[in-house]
PDB file of C-alpha atoms in Angstrom:
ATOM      1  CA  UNK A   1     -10.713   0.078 -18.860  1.00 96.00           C
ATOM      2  CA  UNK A   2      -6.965  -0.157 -17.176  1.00 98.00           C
ATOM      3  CA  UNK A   3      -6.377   1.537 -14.283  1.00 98.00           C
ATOM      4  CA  UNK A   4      -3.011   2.797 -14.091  1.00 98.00           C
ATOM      5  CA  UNK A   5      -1.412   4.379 -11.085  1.00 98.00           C
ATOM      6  CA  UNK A   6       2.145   5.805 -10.171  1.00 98.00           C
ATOM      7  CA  UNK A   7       3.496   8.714  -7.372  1.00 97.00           C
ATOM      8  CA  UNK A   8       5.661  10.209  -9.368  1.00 96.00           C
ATOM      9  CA  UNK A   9       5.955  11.648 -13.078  1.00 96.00           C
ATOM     10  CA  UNK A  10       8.665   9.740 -13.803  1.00 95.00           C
ATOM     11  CA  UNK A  11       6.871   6.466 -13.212  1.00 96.00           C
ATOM     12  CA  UNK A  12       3.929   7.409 -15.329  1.00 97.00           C
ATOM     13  CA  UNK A  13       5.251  10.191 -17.809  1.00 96.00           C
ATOM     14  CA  UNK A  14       6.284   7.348 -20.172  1.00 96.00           C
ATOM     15  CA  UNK A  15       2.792   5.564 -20.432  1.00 97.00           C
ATOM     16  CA  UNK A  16       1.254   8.908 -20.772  1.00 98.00           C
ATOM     17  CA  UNK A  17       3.455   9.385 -23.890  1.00 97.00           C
ATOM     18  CA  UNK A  18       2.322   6.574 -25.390  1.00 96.00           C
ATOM     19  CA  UNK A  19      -1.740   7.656 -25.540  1.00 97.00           C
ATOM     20  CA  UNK A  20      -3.597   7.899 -28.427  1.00 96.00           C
ATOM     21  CA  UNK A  21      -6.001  10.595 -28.363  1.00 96.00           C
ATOM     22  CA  UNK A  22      -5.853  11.493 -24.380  1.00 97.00           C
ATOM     23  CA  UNK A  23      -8.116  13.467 -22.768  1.00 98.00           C
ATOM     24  CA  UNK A  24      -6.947  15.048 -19.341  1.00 98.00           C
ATOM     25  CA  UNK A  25      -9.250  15.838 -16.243  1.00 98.00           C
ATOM     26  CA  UNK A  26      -7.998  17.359 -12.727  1.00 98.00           C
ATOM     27  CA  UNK A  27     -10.200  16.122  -9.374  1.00 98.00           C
ATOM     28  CA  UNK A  28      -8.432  16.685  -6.140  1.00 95.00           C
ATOM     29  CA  UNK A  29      -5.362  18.448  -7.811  1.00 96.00           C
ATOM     30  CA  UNK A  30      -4.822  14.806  -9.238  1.00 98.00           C
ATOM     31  CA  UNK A  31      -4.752  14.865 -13.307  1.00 98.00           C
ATOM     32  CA  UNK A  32      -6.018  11.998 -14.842  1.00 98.00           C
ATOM     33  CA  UNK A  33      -5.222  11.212 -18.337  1.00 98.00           C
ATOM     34  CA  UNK A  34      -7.708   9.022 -20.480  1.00 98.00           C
ATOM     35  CA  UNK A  35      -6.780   7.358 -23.656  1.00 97.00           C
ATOM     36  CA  UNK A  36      -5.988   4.356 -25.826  1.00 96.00           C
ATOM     37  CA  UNK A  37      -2.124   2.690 -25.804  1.00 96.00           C
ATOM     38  CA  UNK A  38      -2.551  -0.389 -28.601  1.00 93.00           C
ATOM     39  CA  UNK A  39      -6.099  -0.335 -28.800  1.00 94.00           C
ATOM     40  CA  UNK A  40      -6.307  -0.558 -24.766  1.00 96.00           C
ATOM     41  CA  UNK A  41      -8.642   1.740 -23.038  1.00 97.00           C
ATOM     42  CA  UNK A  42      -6.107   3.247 -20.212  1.00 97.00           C
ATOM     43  CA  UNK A  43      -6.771   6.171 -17.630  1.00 98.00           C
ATOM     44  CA  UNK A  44      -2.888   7.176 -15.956  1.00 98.00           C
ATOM     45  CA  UNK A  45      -2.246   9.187 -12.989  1.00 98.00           C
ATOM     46  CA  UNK A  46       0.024  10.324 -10.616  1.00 98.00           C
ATOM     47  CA  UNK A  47      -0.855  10.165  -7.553  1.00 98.00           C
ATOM     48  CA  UNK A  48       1.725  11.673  -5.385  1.00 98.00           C
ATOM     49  CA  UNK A  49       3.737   9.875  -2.540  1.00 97.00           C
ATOM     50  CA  UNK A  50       2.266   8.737   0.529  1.00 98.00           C
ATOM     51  CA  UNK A  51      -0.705   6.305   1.295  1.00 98.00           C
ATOM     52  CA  UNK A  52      -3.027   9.384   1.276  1.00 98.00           C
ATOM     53  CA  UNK A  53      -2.170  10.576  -2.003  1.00 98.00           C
ATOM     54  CA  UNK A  54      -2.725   7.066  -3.532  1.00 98.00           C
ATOM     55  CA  UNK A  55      -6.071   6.285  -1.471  1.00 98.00           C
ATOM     56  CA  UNK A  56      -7.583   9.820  -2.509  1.00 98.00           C
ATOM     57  CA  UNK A  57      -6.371   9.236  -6.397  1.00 98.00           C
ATOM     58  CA  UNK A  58      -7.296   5.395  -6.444  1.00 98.00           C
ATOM     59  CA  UNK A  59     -10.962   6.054  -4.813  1.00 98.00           C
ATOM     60  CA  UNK A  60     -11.310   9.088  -7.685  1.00 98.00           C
ATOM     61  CA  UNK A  61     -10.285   7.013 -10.349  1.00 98.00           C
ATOM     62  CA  UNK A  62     -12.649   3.916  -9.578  1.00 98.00           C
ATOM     63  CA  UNK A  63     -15.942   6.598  -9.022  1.00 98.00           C
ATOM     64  CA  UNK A  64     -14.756   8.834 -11.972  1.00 98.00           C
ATOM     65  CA  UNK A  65     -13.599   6.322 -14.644  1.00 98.00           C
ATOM     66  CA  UNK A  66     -15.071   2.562 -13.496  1.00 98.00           C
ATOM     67  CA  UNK A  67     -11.449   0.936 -14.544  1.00 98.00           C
ATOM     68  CA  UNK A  68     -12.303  -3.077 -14.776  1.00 96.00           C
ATOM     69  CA  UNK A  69      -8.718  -3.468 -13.138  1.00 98.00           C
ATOM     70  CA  UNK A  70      -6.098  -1.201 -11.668  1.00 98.00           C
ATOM     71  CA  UNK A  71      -1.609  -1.790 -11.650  1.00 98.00           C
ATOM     72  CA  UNK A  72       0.121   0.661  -9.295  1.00 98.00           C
ATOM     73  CA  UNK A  73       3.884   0.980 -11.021  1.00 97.00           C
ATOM     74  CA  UNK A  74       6.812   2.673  -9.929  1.00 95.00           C
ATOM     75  CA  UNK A  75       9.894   2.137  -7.861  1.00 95.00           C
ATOM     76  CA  UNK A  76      10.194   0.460  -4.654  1.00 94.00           C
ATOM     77  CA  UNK A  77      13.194  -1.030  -2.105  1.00 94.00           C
ATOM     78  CA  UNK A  78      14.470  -4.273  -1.412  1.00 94.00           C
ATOM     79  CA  UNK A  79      13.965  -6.059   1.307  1.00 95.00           C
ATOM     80  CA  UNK A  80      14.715  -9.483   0.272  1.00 94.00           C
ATOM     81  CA  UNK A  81      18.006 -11.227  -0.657  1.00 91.00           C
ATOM     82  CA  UNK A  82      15.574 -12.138  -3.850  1.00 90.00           C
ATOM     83  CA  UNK A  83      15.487  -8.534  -4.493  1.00 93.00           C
ATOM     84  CA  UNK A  84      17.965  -6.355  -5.546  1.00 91.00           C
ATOM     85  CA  UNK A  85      18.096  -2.948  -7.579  1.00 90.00           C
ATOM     86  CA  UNK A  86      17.585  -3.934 -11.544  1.00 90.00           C
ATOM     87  CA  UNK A  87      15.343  -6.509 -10.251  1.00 94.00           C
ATOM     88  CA  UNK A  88      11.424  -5.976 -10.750  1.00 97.00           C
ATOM     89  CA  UNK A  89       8.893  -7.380  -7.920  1.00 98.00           C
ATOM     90  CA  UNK A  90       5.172  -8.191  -9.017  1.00 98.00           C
ATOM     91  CA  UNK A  91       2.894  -8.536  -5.555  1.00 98.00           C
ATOM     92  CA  UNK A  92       0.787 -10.862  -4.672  1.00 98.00           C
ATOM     93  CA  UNK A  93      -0.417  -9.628  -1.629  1.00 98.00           C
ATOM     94  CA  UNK A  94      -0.036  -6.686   0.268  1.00 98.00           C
ATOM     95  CA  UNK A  95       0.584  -5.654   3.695  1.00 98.00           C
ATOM     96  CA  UNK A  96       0.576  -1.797   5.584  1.00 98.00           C
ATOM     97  CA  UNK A  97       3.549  -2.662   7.922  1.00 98.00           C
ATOM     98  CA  UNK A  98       2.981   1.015   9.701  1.00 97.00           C
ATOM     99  CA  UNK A  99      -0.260   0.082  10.571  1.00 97.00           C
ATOM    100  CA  UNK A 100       0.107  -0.940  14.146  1.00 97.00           C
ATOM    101  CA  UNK A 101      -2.709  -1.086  17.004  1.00 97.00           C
ATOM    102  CA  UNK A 102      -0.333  -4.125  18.725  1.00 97.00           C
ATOM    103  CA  UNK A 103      -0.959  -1.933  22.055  1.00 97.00           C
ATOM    104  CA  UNK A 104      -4.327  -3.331  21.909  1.00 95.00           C
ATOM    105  CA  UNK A 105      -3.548  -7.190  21.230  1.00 96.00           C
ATOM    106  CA  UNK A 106      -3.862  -6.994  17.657  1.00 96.00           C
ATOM    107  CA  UNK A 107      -1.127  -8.278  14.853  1.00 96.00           C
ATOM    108  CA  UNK A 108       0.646  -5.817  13.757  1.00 97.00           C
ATOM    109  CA  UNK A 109      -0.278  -4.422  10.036  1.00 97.00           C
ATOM    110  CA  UNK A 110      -4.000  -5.545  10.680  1.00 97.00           C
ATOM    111  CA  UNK A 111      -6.809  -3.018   9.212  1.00 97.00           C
ATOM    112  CA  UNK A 112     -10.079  -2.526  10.364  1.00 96.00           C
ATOM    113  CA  UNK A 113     -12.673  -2.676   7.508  1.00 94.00           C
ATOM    114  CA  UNK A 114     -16.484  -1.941   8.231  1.00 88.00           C
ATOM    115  CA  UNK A 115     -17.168  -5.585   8.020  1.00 88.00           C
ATOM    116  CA  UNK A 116     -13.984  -7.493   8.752  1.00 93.00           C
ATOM    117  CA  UNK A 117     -10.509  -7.092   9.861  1.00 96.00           C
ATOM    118  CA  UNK A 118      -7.475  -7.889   7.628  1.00 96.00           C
ATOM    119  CA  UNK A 119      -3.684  -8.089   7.209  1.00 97.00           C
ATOM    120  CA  UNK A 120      -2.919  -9.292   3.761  1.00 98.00           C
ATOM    121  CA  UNK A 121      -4.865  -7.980   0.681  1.00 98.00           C
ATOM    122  CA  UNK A 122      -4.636 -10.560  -1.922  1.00 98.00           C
ATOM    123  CA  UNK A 123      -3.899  -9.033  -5.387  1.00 98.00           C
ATOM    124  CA  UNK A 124      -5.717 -10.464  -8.473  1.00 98.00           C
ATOM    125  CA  UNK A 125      -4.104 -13.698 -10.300  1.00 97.00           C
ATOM    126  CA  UNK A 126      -4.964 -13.189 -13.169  1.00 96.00           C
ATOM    127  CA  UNK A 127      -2.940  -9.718 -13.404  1.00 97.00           C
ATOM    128  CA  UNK A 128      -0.332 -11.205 -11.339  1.00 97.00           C
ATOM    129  CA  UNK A 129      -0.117 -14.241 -13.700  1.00 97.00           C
ATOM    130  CA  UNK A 130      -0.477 -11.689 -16.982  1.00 97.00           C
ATOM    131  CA  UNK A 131       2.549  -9.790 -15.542  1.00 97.00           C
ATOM    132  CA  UNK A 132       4.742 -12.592 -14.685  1.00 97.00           C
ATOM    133  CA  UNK A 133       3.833 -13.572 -18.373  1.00 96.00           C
ATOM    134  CA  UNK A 134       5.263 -10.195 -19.710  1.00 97.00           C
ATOM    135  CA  UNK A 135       8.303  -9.963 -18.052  1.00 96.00           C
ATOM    136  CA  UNK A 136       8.810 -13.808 -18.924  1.00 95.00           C
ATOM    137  CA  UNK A 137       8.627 -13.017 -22.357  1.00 95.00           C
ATOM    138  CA  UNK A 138      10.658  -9.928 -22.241  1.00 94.00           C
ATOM    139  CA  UNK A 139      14.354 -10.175 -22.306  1.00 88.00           C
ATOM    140  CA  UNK A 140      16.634  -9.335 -19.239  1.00 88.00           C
ATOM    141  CA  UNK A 141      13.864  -9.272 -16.800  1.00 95.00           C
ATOM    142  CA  UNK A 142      14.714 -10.560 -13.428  1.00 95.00           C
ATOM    143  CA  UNK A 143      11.616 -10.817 -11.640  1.00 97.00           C
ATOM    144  CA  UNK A 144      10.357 -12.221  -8.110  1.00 97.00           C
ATOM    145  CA  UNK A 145       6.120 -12.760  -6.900  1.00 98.00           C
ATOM    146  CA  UNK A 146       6.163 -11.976  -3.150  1.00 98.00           C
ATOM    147  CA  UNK A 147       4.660  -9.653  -0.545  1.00 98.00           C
ATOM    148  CA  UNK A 148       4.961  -6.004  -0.598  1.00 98.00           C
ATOM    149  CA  UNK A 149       4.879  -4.164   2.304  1.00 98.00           C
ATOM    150  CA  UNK A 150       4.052  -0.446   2.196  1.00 98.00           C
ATOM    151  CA  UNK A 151       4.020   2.587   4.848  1.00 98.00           C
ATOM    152  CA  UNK A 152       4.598   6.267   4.910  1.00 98.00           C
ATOM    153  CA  UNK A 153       8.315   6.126   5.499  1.00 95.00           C
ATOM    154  CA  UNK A 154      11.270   5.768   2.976  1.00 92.00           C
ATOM    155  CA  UNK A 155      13.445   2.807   4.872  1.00 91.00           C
ATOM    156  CA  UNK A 156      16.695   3.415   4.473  1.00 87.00           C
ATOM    157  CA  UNK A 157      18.389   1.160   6.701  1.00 90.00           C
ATOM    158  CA  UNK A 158      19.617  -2.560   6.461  1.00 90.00           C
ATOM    159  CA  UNK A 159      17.867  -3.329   9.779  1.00 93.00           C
ATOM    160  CA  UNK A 160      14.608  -1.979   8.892  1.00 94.00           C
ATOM    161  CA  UNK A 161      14.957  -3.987   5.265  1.00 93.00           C
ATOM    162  CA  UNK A 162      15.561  -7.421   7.302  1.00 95.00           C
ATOM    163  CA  UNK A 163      12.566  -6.692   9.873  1.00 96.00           C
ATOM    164  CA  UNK A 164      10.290  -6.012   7.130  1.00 97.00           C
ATOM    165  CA  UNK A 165      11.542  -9.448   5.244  1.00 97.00           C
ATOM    166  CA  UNK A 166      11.361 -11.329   8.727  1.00 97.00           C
ATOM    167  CA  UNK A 167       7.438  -9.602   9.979  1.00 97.00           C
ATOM    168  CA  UNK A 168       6.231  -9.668   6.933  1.00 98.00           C
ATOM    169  CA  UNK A 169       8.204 -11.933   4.162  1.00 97.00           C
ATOM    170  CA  UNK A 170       8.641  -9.109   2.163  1.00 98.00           C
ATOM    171  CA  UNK A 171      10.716  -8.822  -1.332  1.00 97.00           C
ATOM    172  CA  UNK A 172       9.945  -5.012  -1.414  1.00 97.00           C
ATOM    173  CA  UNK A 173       8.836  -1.713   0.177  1.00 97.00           C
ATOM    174  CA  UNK A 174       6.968   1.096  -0.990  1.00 97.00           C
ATOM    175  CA  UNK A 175       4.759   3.942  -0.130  1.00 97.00           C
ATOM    176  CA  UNK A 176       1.128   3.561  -1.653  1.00 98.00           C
ATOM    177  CA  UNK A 177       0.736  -0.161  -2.457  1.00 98.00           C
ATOM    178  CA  UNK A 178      -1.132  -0.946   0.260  1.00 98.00           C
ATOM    179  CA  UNK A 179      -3.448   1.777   0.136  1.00 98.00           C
ATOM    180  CA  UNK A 180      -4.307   1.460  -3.595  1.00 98.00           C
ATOM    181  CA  UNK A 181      -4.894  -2.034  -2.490  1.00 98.00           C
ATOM    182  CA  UNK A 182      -7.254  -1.172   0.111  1.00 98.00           C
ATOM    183  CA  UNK A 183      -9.443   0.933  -1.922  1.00 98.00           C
ATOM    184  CA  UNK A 184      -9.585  -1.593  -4.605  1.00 98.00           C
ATOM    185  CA  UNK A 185     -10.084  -4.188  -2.491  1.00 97.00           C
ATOM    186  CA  UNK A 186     -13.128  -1.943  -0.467  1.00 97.00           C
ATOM    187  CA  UNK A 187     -14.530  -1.615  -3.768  1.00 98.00           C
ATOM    188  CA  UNK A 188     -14.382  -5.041  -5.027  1.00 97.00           C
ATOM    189  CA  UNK A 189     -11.753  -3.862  -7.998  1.00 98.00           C
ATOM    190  CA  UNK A 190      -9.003  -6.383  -9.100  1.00 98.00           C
ATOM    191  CA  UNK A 191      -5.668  -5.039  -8.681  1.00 98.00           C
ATOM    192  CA  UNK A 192      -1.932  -5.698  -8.664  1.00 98.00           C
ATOM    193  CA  UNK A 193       1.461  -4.138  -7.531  1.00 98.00           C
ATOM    194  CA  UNK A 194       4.393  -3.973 -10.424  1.00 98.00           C
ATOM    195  CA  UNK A 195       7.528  -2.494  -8.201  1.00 96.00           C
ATOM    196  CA  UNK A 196      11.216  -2.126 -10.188  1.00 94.00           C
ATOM    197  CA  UNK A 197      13.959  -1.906  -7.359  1.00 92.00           C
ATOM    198  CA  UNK A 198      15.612   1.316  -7.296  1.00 89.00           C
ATOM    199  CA  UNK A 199      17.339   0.963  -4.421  1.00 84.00           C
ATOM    200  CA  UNK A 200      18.732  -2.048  -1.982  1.00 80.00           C
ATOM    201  CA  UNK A 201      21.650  -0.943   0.314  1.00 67.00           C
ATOM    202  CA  UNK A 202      24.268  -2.892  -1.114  1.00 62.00           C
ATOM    203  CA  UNK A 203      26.490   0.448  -1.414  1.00 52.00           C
ATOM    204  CA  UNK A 204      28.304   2.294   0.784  1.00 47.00           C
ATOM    205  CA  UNK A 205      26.721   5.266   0.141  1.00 51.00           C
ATOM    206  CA  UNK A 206      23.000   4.685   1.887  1.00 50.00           C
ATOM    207  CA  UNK A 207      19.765   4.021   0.434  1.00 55.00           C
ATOM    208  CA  UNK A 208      18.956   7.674  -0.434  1.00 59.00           C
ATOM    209  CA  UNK A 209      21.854   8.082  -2.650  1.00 50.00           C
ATOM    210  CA  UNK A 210      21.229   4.763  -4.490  1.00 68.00           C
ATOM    211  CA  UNK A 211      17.900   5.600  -5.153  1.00 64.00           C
ATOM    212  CA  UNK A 212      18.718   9.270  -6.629  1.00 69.00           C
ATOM    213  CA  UNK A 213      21.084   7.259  -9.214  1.00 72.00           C
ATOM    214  CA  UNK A 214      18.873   4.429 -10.263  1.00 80.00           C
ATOM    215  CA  UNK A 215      15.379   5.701 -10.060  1.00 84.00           C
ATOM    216  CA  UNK A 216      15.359   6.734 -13.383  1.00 85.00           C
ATOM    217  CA  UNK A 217      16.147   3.671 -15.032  1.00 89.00           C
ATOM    218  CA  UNK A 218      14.304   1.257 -12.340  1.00 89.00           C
ATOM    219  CA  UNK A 219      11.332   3.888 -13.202  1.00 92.00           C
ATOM    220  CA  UNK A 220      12.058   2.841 -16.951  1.00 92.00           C
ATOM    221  CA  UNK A 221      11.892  -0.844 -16.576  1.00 94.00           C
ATOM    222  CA  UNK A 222       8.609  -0.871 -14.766  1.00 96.00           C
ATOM    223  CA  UNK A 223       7.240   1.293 -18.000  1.00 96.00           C
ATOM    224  CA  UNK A 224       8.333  -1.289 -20.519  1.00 96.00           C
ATOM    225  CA  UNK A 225       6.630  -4.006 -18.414  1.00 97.00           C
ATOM    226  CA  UNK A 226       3.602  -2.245 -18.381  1.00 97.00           C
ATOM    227  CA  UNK A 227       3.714  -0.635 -22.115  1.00 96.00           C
ATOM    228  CA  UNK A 228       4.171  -4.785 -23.375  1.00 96.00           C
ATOM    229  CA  UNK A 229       1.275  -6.026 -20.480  1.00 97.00           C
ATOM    230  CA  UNK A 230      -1.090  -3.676 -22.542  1.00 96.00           C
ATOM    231  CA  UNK A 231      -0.355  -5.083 -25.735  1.00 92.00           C
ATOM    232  CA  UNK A 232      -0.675  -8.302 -24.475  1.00 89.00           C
ATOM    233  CA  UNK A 233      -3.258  -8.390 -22.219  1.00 78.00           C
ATOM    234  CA  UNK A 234      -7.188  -8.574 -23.052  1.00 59.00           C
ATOM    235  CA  UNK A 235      -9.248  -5.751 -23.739  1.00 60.00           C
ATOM    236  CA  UNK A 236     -12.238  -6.677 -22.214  1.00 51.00           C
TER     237      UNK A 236
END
């Protein structure tokens, strides 16, 4: 079974839409939605924004429905000159760049697992490789494989864009990407990141205001990525 996670209805609404026969549940005021999209076994939900919300939904999912993998899609920010809005990043690690116990001599973004200690959380390659397959074969698709760095802040300035790229090398930012990460990777479940850029600072305007225009159709993108990855990709 595919796991399938997003934080907001509008990044998941439009693989829900496409179920055959789906059966909803609600655990931890998260709904999950189980069904079949091309003969695919799929369970969707939205997990809400924050690393939190994704951890709680992500842990649920893998105790409640055993996926055999698990893509978090949505939106995300630039913070490469690789990236830009339009543009669709596919992880292949992942990196908490809030995560910071530097006080204490550590590298910053380094968690503490029961049994080891960590900074980048290597996402599977064969979903990264399946994905960069999809949007190779689909047309239009301007796609970079790089790190994605997530935290509980939206980052809305230039600066903070270039000292992610320059800490971290990363093409993108996000908000639960490294947590679904962290759960998967705790649990021994192969995952991967699919990010469309909503938003890049290029205008004028700020961040905030790009993202309110382009959301919707960044959201779109990564939906058509994922509806053709499930046609294409193995069942078992």
């Amino acid at each position: 079974m595919l796991g399938i996670i997003g934080a907001m209805d509008v990044e998941v609404n439009g693989i829900i839409e496409k179920m055959e026969n789906p059966e909803k549940r609600t655990i931890s005021n998260i709904t999950f939605t189980k069904g079949t999209i091309s003969g695919t076994e799929c369970v969707v939900a939205k997990c809400g924004i924050g690393k939190v919300n994704a951890a709680v939904c992500t842990q649920t999912m893998i105790l409640t429905y055993k996926p055999d993998r698990i893509i978090n899609t949505g939106v995300g920010g630039a913070t490469s000159d690789k990236t830009h809005i339009g543009s669709v990043v596919i992880a292949d690690k992942v990196v908490q760049h809030d995560f910071d116990t530097t006080a204490l001599g550590d590298e910053i973004g380094t968690l503490f697992l029961s049994d080891e200690n960590i900074k980048y959380l290597l996402c599977c390659e064969k979903l990264c490789k399946e994905l960069e397959n999809t949007c190779s074969a689909l047309a239009d698709i301007d796609y970079t494989v790089g790190t994605v760095a997530t935290g509980d802040r939206f980052i809305a300035t230039t600066e903070d864009r270039k000292l992610l790229n320059s800490r971290f090398n990363a093409v993108a930012c996000e908000m639960e990407g490294g947590s679904i990460g962290q759960v998967c990777y705790i649990n021994k479940i192969p995952f991967c990141i699919l990010r469309s850029i909503s938003d890049d600072n290029s205008g004028d305007e700020g961040a905030h205001v790009e993202y309110s225009v382009f959301v919707q159709s960044a959201a779109e993108k990564a939906i058509e990525i994922i509806t053709a990855y499930i046609k294409s990709c193995p069942t078992d």
